[in-house]
mmCIF file of C-alpha atoms and ligand atoms in Angstrom:
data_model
loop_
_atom_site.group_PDB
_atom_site.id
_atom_site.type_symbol
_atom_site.label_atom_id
_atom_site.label_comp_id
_atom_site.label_asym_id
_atom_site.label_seq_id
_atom_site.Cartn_x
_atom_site.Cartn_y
_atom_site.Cartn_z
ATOM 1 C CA UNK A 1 0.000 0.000 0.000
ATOM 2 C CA UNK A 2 3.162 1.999 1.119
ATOM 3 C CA UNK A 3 4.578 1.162 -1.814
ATOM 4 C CA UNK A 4 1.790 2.632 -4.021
ATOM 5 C CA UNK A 5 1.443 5.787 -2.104
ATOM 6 C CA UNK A 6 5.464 6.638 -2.391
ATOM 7 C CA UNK A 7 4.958 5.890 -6.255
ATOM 8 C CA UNK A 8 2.620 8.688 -6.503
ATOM 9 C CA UNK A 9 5.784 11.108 -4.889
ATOM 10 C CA UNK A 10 7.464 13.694 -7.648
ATOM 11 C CA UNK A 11 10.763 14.440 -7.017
ATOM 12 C CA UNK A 12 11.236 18.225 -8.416
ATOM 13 C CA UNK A 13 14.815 18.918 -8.797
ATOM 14 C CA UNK A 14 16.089 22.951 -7.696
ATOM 15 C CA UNK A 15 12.533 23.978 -6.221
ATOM 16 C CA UNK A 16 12.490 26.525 -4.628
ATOM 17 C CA UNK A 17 16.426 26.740 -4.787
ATOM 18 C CA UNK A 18 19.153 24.984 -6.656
ATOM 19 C CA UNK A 19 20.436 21.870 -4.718
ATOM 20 C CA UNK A 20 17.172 21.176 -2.912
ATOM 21 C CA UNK A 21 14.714 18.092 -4.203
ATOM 22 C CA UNK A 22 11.453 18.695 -3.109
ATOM 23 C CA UNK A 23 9.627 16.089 -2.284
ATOM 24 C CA UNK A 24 6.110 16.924 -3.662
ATOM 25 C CA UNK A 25 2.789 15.577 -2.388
ATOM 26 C CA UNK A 26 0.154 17.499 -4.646
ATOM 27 C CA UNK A 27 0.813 14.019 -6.805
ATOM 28 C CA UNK A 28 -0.315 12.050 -3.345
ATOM 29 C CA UNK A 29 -3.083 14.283 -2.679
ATOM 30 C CA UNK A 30 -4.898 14.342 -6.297
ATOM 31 C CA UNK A 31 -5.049 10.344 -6.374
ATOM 32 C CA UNK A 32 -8.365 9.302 -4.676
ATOM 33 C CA UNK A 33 -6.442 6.087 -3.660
ATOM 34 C CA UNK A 34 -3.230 7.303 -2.788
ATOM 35 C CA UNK A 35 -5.083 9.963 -0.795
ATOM 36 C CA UNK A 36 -7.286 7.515 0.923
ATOM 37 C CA UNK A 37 -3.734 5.140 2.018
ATOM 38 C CA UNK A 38 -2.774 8.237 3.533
ATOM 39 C CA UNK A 39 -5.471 9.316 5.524
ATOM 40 C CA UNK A 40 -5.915 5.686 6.996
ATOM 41 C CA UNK A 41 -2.477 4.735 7.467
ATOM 42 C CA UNK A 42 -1.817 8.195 9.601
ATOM 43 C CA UNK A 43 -5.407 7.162 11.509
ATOM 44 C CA UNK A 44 -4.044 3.726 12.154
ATOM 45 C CA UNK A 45 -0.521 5.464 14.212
ATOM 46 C CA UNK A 46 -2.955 7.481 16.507
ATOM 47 C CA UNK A 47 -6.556 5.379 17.082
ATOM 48 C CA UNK A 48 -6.583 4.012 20.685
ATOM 49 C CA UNK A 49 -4.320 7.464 21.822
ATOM 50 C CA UNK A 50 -7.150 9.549 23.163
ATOM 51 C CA UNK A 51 -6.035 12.605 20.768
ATOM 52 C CA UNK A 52 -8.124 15.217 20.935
ATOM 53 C CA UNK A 53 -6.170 18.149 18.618
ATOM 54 C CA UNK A 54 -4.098 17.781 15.685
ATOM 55 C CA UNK A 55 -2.121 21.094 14.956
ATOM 56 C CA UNK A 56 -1.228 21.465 11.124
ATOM 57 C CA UNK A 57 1.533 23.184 9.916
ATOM 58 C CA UNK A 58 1.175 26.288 7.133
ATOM 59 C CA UNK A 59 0.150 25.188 4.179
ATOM 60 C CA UNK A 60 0.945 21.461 3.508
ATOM 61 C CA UNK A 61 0.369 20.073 7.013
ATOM 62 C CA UNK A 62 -3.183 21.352 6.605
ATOM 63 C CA UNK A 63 -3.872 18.518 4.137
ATOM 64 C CA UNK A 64 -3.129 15.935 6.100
ATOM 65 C CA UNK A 65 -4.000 17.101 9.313
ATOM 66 C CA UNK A 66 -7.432 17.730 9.017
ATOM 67 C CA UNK A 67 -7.775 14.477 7.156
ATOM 68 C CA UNK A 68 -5.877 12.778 10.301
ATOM 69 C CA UNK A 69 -8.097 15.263 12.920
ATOM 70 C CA UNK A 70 -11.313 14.000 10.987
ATOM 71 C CA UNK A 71 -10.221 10.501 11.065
ATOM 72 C CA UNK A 72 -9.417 10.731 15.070
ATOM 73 C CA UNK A 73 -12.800 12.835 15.625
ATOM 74 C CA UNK A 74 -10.177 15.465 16.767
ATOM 75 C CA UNK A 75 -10.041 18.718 16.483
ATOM 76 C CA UNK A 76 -8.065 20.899 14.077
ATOM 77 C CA UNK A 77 -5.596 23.177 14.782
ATOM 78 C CA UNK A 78 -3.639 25.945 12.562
ATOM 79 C CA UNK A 79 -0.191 27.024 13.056
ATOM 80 C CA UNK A 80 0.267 29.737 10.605
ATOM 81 C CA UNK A 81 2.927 32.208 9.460
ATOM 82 C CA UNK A 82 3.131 35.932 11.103
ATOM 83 C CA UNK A 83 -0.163 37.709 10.619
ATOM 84 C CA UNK A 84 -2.383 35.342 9.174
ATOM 85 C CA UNK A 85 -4.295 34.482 12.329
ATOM 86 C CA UNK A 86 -7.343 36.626 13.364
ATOM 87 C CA UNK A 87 -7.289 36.838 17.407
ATOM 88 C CA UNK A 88 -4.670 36.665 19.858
ATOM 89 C CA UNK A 89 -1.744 34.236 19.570
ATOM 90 C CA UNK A 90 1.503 32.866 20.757
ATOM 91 C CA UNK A 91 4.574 32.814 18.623
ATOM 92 C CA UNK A 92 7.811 31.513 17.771
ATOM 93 C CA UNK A 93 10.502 32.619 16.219
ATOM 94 C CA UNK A 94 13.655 29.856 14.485
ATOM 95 C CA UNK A 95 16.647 30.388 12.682
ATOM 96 C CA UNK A 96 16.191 28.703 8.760
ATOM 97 C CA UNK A 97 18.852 28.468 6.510
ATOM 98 C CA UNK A 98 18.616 31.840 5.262
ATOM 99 C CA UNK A 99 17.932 33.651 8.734
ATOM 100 C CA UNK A 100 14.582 33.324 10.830
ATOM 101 C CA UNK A 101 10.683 32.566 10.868
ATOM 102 C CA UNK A 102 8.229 33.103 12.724
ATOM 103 C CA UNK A 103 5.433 30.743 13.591
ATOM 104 C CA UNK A 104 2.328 31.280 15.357
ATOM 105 C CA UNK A 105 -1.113 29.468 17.173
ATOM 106 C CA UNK A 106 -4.182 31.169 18.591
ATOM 107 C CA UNK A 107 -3.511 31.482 22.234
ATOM 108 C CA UNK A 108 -6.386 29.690 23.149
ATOM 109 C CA UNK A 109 -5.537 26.490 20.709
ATOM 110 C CA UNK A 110 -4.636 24.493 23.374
ATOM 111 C CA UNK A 111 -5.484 23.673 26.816
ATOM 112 C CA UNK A 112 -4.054 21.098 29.300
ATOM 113 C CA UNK A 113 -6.780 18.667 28.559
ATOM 114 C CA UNK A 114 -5.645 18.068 25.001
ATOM 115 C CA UNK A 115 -3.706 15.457 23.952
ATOM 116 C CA UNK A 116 -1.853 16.971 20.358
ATOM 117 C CA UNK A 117 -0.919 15.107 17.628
ATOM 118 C CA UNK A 118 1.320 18.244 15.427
ATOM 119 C CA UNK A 119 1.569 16.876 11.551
ATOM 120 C CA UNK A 120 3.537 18.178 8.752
ATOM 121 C CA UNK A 121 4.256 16.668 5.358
ATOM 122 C CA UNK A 122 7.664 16.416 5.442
ATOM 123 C CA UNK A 123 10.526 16.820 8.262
ATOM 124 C CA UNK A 124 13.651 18.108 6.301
ATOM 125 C CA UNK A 125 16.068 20.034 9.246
ATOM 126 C CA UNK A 126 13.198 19.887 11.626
ATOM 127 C CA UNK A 127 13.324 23.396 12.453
ATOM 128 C CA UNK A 128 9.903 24.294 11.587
ATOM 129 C CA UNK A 129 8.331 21.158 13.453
ATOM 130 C CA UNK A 130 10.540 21.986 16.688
ATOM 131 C CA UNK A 131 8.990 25.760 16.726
ATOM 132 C CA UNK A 132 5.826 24.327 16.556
ATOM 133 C CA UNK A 133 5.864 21.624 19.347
ATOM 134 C CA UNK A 134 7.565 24.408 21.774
ATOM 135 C CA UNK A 135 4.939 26.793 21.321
ATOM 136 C CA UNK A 136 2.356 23.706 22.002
ATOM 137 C CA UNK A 137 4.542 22.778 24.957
ATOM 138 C CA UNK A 138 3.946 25.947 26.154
ATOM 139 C CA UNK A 139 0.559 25.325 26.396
ATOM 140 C CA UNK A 140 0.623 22.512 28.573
ATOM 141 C CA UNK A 141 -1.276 19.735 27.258
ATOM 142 C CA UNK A 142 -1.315 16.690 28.535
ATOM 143 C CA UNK A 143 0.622 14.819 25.714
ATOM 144 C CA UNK A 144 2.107 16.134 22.321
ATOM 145 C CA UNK A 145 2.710 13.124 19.647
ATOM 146 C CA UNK A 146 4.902 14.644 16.270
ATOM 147 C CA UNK A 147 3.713 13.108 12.579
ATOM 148 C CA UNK A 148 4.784 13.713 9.295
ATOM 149 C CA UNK A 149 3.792 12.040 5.989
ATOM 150 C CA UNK A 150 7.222 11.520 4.642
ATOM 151 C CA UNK A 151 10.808 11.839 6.451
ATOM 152 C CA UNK A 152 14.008 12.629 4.509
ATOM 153 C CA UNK A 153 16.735 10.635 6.564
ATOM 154 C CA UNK A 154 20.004 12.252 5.306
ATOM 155 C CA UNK A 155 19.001 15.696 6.791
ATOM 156 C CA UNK A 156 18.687 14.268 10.074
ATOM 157 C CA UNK A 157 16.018 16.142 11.469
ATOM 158 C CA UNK A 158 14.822 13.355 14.064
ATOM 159 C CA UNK A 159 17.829 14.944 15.957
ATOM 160 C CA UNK A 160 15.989 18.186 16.087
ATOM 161 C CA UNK A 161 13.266 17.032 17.647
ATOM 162 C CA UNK A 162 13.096 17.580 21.524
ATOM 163 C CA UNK A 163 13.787 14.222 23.365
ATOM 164 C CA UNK A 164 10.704 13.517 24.930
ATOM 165 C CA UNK A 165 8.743 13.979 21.021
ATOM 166 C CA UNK A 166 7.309 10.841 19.643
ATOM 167 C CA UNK A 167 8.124 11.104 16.305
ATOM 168 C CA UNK A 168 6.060 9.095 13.473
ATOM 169 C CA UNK A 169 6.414 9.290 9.765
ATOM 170 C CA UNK A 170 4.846 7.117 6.780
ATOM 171 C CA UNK A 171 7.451 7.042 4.418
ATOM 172 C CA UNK A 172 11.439 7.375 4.868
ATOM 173 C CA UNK A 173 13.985 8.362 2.389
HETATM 174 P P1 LIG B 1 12.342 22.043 7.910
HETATM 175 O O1 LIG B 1 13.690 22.156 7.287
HETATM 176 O O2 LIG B 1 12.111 20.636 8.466
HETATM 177 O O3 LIG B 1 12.063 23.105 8.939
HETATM 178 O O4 LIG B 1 11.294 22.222 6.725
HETATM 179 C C1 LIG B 1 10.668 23.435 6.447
HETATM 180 C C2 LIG B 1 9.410 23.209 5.647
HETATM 181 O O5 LIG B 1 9.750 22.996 4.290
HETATM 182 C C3 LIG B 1 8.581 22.034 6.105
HETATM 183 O O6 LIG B 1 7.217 22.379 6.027
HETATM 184 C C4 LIG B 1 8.893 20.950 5.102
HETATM 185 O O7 LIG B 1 7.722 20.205 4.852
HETATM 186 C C5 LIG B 1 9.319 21.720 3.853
HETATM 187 N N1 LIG B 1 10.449 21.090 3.154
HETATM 188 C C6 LIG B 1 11.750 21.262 3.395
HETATM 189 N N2 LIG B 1 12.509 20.553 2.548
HETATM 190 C C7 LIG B 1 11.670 19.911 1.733
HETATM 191 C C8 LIG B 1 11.836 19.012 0.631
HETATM 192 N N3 LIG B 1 13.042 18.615 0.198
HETATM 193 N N4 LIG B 1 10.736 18.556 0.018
HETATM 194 C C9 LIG B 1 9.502 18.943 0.443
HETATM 195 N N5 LIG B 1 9.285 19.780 1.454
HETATM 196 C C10 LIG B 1 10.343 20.257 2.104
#
C-alpha cells in the first residue's frame, strides 16, 4: 500500500532553490487512492491514543491534518505564518537556513486537557516542526505526539526534535 502511495511522490529537482529536491505531495493528494492510504495509514498510528487536537503546519500540514483530525474525531488546529491568524496568539521565532521565521497558534488552541498530535508533510532540518511543538509545549497539554507524511533521513532532522517527542512518519527516504 506503502509502496503505491510513495509511487505517486514527484521528485522536483532545484525547487524553490538549486540543490534542494522537493519532495512533492500534490501528486499524493490528487489520487483518490493514494489519498485515501494516507489518511488511513496516519489514523491507524494514533486510534486508541485519546487525541483530541491535531495542529497542522502552514500550508501542507493542513492537508493531512485535518484528514488525520477528521479521522481521530479530533479537532483541528492551525499554526500559521506571522499575521495570518485573526485573534490573539503565541509565537515563535527559528533560525532557517537563510535567517529566521516566525510561527504562530491562537492562544487559546490548546489547553491542558488536550492530547496533540502536530503533523507536517515532510521533516527536512526539523526546524519548523521543533517551533511548533515548543509553542504547544507551552501550552501545557497533557501529551504532544509529532507526525509527518514523509521523512528525509540524510538531513537528520529526528535529531531536532526535543527528546521527549514521539516522532512518526509514513514514508522514509
Ligand atoms: P524544515 O527544514 O524541516 O524546517 O522544513 C521546512 C518546511 O519545508 C517544512 O514544512 C517541510 O515540509 C518543507 N520542506 C523542506 N525541505 C523539503 C523538501 N526537500 N521537500 C519537500 N518539502 C520540504
Amino acid at each position: 500500500m506503502m509502496e503505491y502511495v510513495k509511487s505517486k511522490v514527484r521528485d522536483v529537482m532545484d525547487f524553490p532553490q538549486k540543490g534542494i529536491v522537493f519532495k512533492d505531495l500534490t501528486t499524493v493528494f490528487k489520487d483518490p487512492r493514494a489519498l485515501h492510504i494516507i489518511g488511513w495509514d496516519l489514523s491507524q498510528l494514533y486510534r486508541d491514543k485519546g487525541v483530541t487536537k491535531v495542529v497542522g503546519i502552514e500550508s501542507r500540514g493542513f492537508i493531512g491534518g485535518s484528514i488525520l483530525a477528521f479521522e481521530l474525531g479530533a479537532g483541528f488546529v492551525p499554526a500559521r505564518k506571522p499575521g495570518k491568524l485573526p485573534a490573539d496568539t503565541v509565537s515563535c521565532s527559528y533560525d532557517k537556513e537563510y535567517g529566521k521565521d516566525t510561527i504562530e497558534i491562537h492562544r487559546d488552541a490548546i489547553t491542558p486537557d488536550d492530547i496533540v498530535v502536530i503533523h507536517d508533510d515532510v521533516l527536512a532540518t526539523g526546524g519548523t516542526m521543533a517551533a511548533v511543538y515548543n509553542l504547544v509545549k507551552s501550552m501545557n497539554p497533557k501529551k504532544i505526539y509529532v507526525n509527518f507524511i514523509i521523512e528525509l533521513g540524510a538531513l537528520n532532522g529526528r535529531a531536532a526534535m526535543p527528546a521527549d517527542a514521539e516522532v512518526t512518519s509514513l514514508i522514509k527516504y
